Every structure is written in structure tokens, then in C-alpha cells.
């Protein structure tokens, strides 16, 4: 079992979480859109797919 010691040199730093870069957000959006389109395409029947 670990023992924690509080000393005058003990510091706690809370830093904000990193903000994702815009390119990361765009890639996430593109991936989600691609998954949605693929799911929609699979749902369409072959007859509807030929007509569209």
C-alpha cells in the first residue's frame, strides 16, 4: 500500500484538456458521414438503388 506524504514541495497542477486541431474535427466528421452514407446505401433495396 502506497503512503502519500504532504511536503512544502508538493504541488498539484490541473491543466486544461488539449483542444483538438480543426483537421482532426474535419476527419471525424468525414468519417461519421461516410459511415452514415454506407449504412443508408445498405438499407436501400437493389431496385431502388438502380432507380436512383
mmCIF file of N, CA, C and O in Angstrom:
data_model
loop_
_atom_site.group_PDB
_atom_site.id
_atom_site.type_symbol
_atom_site.label_atom_id
_atom_site.label_comp_id
_atom_site.label_asym_id
_atom_site.label_seq_id
_atom_site.Cartn_x
_atom_site.Cartn_y
_atom_site.Cartn_z
ATOM 1 N N UNK A 1 0.843 -1.178 0.000
ATOM 2 C CA UNK A 1 0.000 0.000 0.000
ATOM 3 C C UNK A 1 0.891 1.245 0.000
ATOM 4 O O UNK A 1 1.845 1.336 0.752
ATOM 5 N N UNK A 2 0.577 2.186 -0.866
ATOM 6 C CA UNK A 2 1.395 3.389 -1.005
ATOM 7 C C UNK A 2 1.061 4.401 0.086
ATOM 8 O O UNK A 2 -0.092 4.574 0.455
ATOM 9 N N UNK A 3 2.077 5.036 0.590
ATOM 10 C CA UNK A 3 1.879 6.098 1.574
ATOM 11 C C UNK A 3 2.148 7.432 0.883
ATOM 12 O O UNK A 3 3.147 7.598 0.201
ATOM 13 N N UNK A 4 1.257 8.357 1.061
ATOM 14 C CA UNK A 4 1.399 9.673 0.461
ATOM 15 C C UNK A 4 1.894 10.646 1.515
ATOM 16 O O UNK A 4 1.380 10.709 2.616
ATOM 17 N N UNK A 5 2.879 11.413 1.154
ATOM 18 C CA UNK A 5 3.414 12.401 2.080
ATOM 19 C C UNK A 5 3.165 13.797 1.537
ATOM 20 O O UNK A 5 3.391 14.064 0.359
ATOM 21 N N UNK A 6 2.696 14.678 2.416
ATOM 22 C CA UNK A 6 2.482 16.070 2.039
ATOM 23 C C UNK A 6 3.669 16.876 2.530
ATOM 24 O O UNK A 6 3.952 16.915 3.717
ATOM 25 N N UNK A 7 4.372 17.504 1.603
ATOM 26 C CA UNK A 7 5.528 18.312 1.963
ATOM 27 C C UNK A 7 5.336 19.710 1.377
ATOM 28 O O UNK A 7 4.473 19.911 0.511
ATOM 29 N N UNK A 8 6.120 20.681 1.799
ATOM 30 C CA UNK A 8 6.006 22.019 1.207
ATOM 31 C C UNK A 8 6.314 22.034 -0.300
ATOM 32 O O UNK A 8 5.869 22.916 -1.013
ATOM 33 N N UNK A 9 7.044 21.056 -0.785
ATOM 34 C CA UNK A 9 7.370 20.994 -2.211
ATOM 35 C C UNK A 9 6.274 20.297 -3.035
ATOM 36 O O UNK A 9 6.339 20.266 -4.260
ATOM 37 N N UNK A 10 5.278 19.726 -2.375
ATOM 38 C CA UNK A 10 4.218 19.017 -3.080
ATOM 39 C C UNK A 10 3.366 20.022 -3.856
ATOM 40 O O UNK A 10 2.934 21.028 -3.318
ATOM 41 N N UNK A 11 3.157 19.744 -5.135
ATOM 42 C CA UNK A 11 2.346 20.617 -5.981
ATOM 43 C C UNK A 11 1.334 19.787 -6.758
ATOM 44 O O UNK A 11 1.622 18.669 -7.179
ATOM 45 N N UNK A 12 0.185 20.374 -6.953
ATOM 46 C CA UNK A 12 -0.832 19.775 -7.804
ATOM 47 C C UNK A 12 -1.124 20.759 -8.910
ATOM 48 O O UNK A 12 -1.450 21.913 -8.655
ATOM 49 N N UNK A 13 -0.989 20.321 -10.131
ATOM 50 C CA UNK A 13 -1.267 21.179 -11.273
ATOM 51 C C UNK A 13 -2.402 20.564 -12.078
ATOM 52 O O UNK A 13 -2.353 19.388 -12.434
ATOM 53 N N UNK A 14 -3.394 21.363 -12.326
ATOM 54 C CA UNK A 14 -4.516 20.927 -13.148
ATOM 55 C C UNK A 14 -4.445 21.719 -14.444
ATOM 56 O O UNK A 14 -4.579 22.940 -14.449
ATOM 57 N N UNK A 15 -4.180 21.024 -15.528
ATOM 58 C CA UNK A 15 -4.099 21.691 -16.821
ATOM 59 C C UNK A 15 -5.358 21.355 -17.623
ATOM 60 O O UNK A 15 -5.910 20.266 -17.499
ATOM 61 N N UNK A 16 -5.805 22.289 -18.457
ATOM 62 C CA UNK A 16 -6.999 22.016 -19.256
ATOM 63 C C UNK A 16 -6.724 20.922 -20.277
ATOM 64 O O UNK A 16 -5.581 20.740 -20.706
ATOM 65 N N UNK A 17 -7.751 20.189 -20.668
ATOM 66 C CA UNK A 17 -7.538 19.140 -21.671
ATOM 67 C C UNK A 17 -7.132 19.765 -23.007
ATOM 68 O O UNK A 17 -7.523 20.888 -23.319
ATOM 69 N N UNK A 18 -6.353 19.053 -23.801
ATOM 70 C CA UNK A 18 -5.915 19.610 -25.088
ATOM 71 C C UNK A 18 -7.103 19.790 -26.037
ATOM 72 O O UNK A 18 -8.030 18.986 -26.057
ATOM 73 N N UNK A 19 -7.066 20.848 -26.813
ATOM 74 C CA UNK A 19 -8.118 21.128 -27.796
ATOM 75 C C UNK A 19 -7.703 20.490 -29.111
ATOM 76 O O UNK A 19 -6.578 20.707 -29.567
ATOM 77 N N UNK A 20 -8.595 19.691 -29.717
ATOM 78 C CA UNK A 20 -8.216 19.055 -30.976
ATOM 79 C C UNK A 20 -8.032 20.074 -32.095
ATOM 80 O O UNK A 20 -8.671 21.124 -32.117
ATOM 81 N N UNK A 21 -7.167 19.759 -33.018
ATOM 82 C CA UNK A 21 -6.939 20.631 -34.161
ATOM 83 C C UNK A 21 -8.135 20.573 -35.099
ATOM 84 O O UNK A 21 -8.858 19.573 -35.131
ATOM 85 N N UNK A 22 -8.370 21.632 -35.860
ATOM 86 C CA UNK A 22 -9.517 21.633 -36.782
ATOM 87 C C UNK A 22 -9.493 20.465 -37.770
ATOM 88 O O UNK A 22 -10.540 19.911 -38.103
ATOM 89 N N UNK A 23 -8.310 20.077 -38.223
ATOM 90 C CA UNK A 23 -8.230 18.969 -39.182
ATOM 91 C C UNK A 23 -8.746 17.671 -38.545
ATOM 92 O O UNK A 23 -9.392 16.849 -39.218
ATOM 93 N N UNK A 24 -8.494 17.492 -37.270
ATOM 94 C CA UNK A 24 -8.970 16.297 -36.575
ATOM 95 C C UNK A 24 -10.488 16.279 -36.537
ATOM 96 O O UNK A 24 -11.126 15.239 -36.760
ATOM 97 N N UNK A 25 -11.082 17.424 -36.267
ATOM 98 C CA UNK A 25 -12.548 17.519 -36.218
ATOM 99 C C UNK A 25 -13.133 17.253 -37.598
ATOM 100 O O UNK A 25 -14.136 16.548 -37.730
ATOM 101 N N UNK A 26 -12.504 17.801 -38.649
ATOM 102 C CA UNK A 26 -12.980 17.552 -40.013
ATOM 103 C C UNK A 26 -12.898 16.067 -40.367
ATOM 104 O O UNK A 26 -13.815 15.520 -40.995
ATOM 105 N N UNK A 27 -11.805 15.419 -39.987
ATOM 106 C CA UNK A 27 -11.663 13.987 -40.288
ATOM 107 C C UNK A 27 -12.714 13.161 -39.550
ATOM 108 O O UNK A 27 -13.265 12.208 -40.097
ATOM 109 N N UNK A 28 -12.981 13.525 -38.298
ATOM 110 C CA UNK A 28 -14.014 12.813 -37.541
ATOM 111 C C UNK A 28 -15.370 12.985 -38.213
ATOM 112 O O UNK A 28 -16.121 12.017 -38.388
ATOM 113 N N UNK A 29 -15.682 14.207 -38.618
ATOM 114 C CA UNK A 29 -16.959 14.467 -39.297
ATOM 115 C C UNK A 29 -17.067 13.716 -40.609
ATOM 116 O O UNK A 29 -18.126 13.161 -40.936
ATOM 117 N N UNK A 30 -15.977 13.690 -41.373
ATOM 118 C CA UNK A 30 -15.987 12.967 -42.646
ATOM 119 C C UNK A 30 -16.187 11.471 -42.431
ATOM 120 O O UNK A 30 -16.918 10.815 -43.175
ATOM 121 N N UNK A 31 -15.553 10.925 -41.389
ATOM 122 C CA UNK A 31 -15.707 9.500 -41.104
ATOM 123 C C UNK A 31 -17.118 9.143 -40.688
ATOM 124 O O UNK A 31 -17.687 8.140 -41.134
ATOM 125 N N UNK A 32 -17.713 9.976 -39.841
ATOM 126 C CA UNK A 32 -19.095 9.724 -39.409
ATOM 127 C C UNK A 32 -20.049 9.838 -40.589
ATOM 128 O O UNK A 32 -20.981 9.038 -40.740
ATOM 129 N N UNK A 33 -19.822 10.823 -41.458
ATOM 130 C CA UNK A 33 -20.657 10.977 -42.651
ATOM 131 C C UNK A 33 -20.526 9.757 -43.562
ATOM 132 O O UNK A 33 -21.528 9.247 -44.077
ATOM 133 N N UNK A 34 -19.306 9.281 -43.759
ATOM 134 C CA UNK A 34 -19.099 8.102 -44.610
ATOM 135 C C UNK A 34 -19.803 6.877 -44.039
ATOM 136 O O UNK A 34 -20.402 6.094 -44.784
ATOM 137 N N UNK A 35 -19.745 6.715 -42.724
ATOM 138 C CA UNK A 35 -20.440 5.583 -42.107
ATOM 139 C C UNK A 35 -21.954 5.696 -42.298
ATOM 140 O O UNK A 35 -22.634 4.708 -42.573
ATOM 141 N N UNK A 36 -22.478 6.906 -42.158
ATOM 142 C CA UNK A 36 -23.913 7.113 -42.357
ATOM 143 C C UNK A 36 -24.340 6.834 -43.786
ATOM 144 O O UNK A 36 -25.379 6.204 -44.024
ATOM 145 N N UNK A 37 -23.540 7.294 -44.746
ATOM 146 C CA UNK A 37 -23.871 7.040 -46.147
ATOM 147 C C UNK A 37 -23.789 5.553 -46.479
ATOM 148 O O UNK A 37 -24.610 5.028 -47.231
ATOM 149 N N UNK A 38 -22.799 4.877 -45.932
ATOM 150 C CA UNK A 38 -22.671 3.435 -46.181
ATOM 151 C C UNK A 38 -23.861 2.682 -45.596
ATOM 152 O O UNK A 38 -24.399 1.768 -46.228
ATOM 153 N N UNK A 39 -24.286 3.078 -44.393
ATOM 154 C CA UNK A 39 -25.444 2.418 -43.776
ATOM 155 C C UNK A 39 -26.715 2.687 -44.579
ATOM 156 O O UNK A 39 -27.540 1.792 -44.773
ATOM 157 N N UNK A 40 -26.845 3.910 -45.077
ATOM 158 C CA UNK A 40 -28.028 4.264 -45.880
ATOM 159 C C UNK A 40 -28.033 3.466 -47.179
ATOM 160 O O UNK A 40 -29.079 2.974 -47.616
ATOM 161 N N UNK A 41 -26.876 3.329 -47.770
ATOM 162 C CA UNK A 41 -26.794 2.590 -49.028
ATOM 163 C C UNK A 41 -27.139 1.114 -48.833
ATOM 164 O O UNK A 41 -27.772 0.494 -49.690
ATOM 165 N N UNK A 42 -26.726 0.562 -47.704
ATOM 166 C CA UNK A 42 -27.027 -0.855 -47.437
ATOM 167 C C UNK A 42 -28.510 -1.061 -47.195
ATOM 168 O O UNK A 42 -29.053 -2.124 -47.471
ATOM 169 N N UNK A 43 -29.175 -0.016 -46.641
ATOM 170 C CA UNK A 43 -30.604 -0.138 -46.356
ATOM 171 C C UNK A 43 -31.449 -0.101 -47.616
ATOM 172 O O UNK A 43 -32.543 -0.678 -47.650
ATOM 173 N N UNK A 44 -30.988 0.617 -48.648
ATOM 174 C CA UNK A 44 -31.759 0.704 -49.880
ATOM 175 C C UNK A 44 -31.814 -0.649 -50.570
ATOM 176 O O UNK A 44 -30.837 -1.375 -50.627
ATOM 177 N N UNK A 45 -32.978 -0.960 -51.097
ATOM 178 C CA UNK A 45 -33.101 -2.228 -51.811
ATOM 179 C C UNK A 45 -32.402 -2.113 -53.164
ATOM 180 O O UNK A 45 -32.214 -1.015 -53.691
ATOM 181 N N UNK A 46 -32.052 -3.227 -53.785
ATOM 182 C CA UNK A 46 -31.376 -3.181 -55.090
ATOM 183 C C UNK A 46 -32.226 -2.471 -56.158
ATOM 184 O O UNK A 46 -31.683 -1.763 -57.002
ATOM 185 N N UNK A 47 -33.550 -2.624 -56.141
ATOM 186 C CA UNK A 47 -34.406 -1.974 -57.132
ATOM 187 C C UNK A 47 -34.346 -0.463 -56.972
ATOM 188 O O UNK A 47 -34.266 0.275 -57.949
ATOM 189 N N UNK A 48 -34.389 0.022 -55.747
ATOM 190 C CA UNK A 48 -34.308 1.465 -55.506
ATOM 191 C C UNK A 48 -32.936 1.997 -55.881
ATOM 192 O O UNK A 48 -32.799 3.097 -56.387
ATOM 193 N N UNK A 49 -31.905 1.219 -55.636
ATOM 194 C CA UNK A 49 -30.542 1.653 -55.937
ATOM 195 C C UNK A 49 -30.361 1.844 -57.445
ATOM 196 O O UNK A 49 -29.725 2.766 -57.902
ATOM 197 N N UNK A 50 -30.978 0.947 -58.258
ATOM 198 C CA UNK A 50 -30.871 1.061 -59.703
ATOM 199 C C UNK A 50 -31.639 2.284 -60.208
ATOM 200 O O UNK A 50 -31.222 2.942 -61.143
ATOM 201 N N UNK A 51 -32.776 2.602 -59.571
ATOM 202 C CA UNK A 51 -33.592 3.737 -59.999
ATOM 203 C C UNK A 51 -32.931 5.053 -59.630
ATOM 204 O O UNK A 51 -33.118 6.061 -60.303
ATOM 205 N N UNK A 52 -32.157 5.080 -58.527
ATOM 206 C CA UNK A 52 -31.557 6.339 -58.079
ATOM 207 C C UNK A 52 -30.317 6.678 -58.783
ATOM 208 O O UNK A 52 -29.867 6.636 -59.747
#
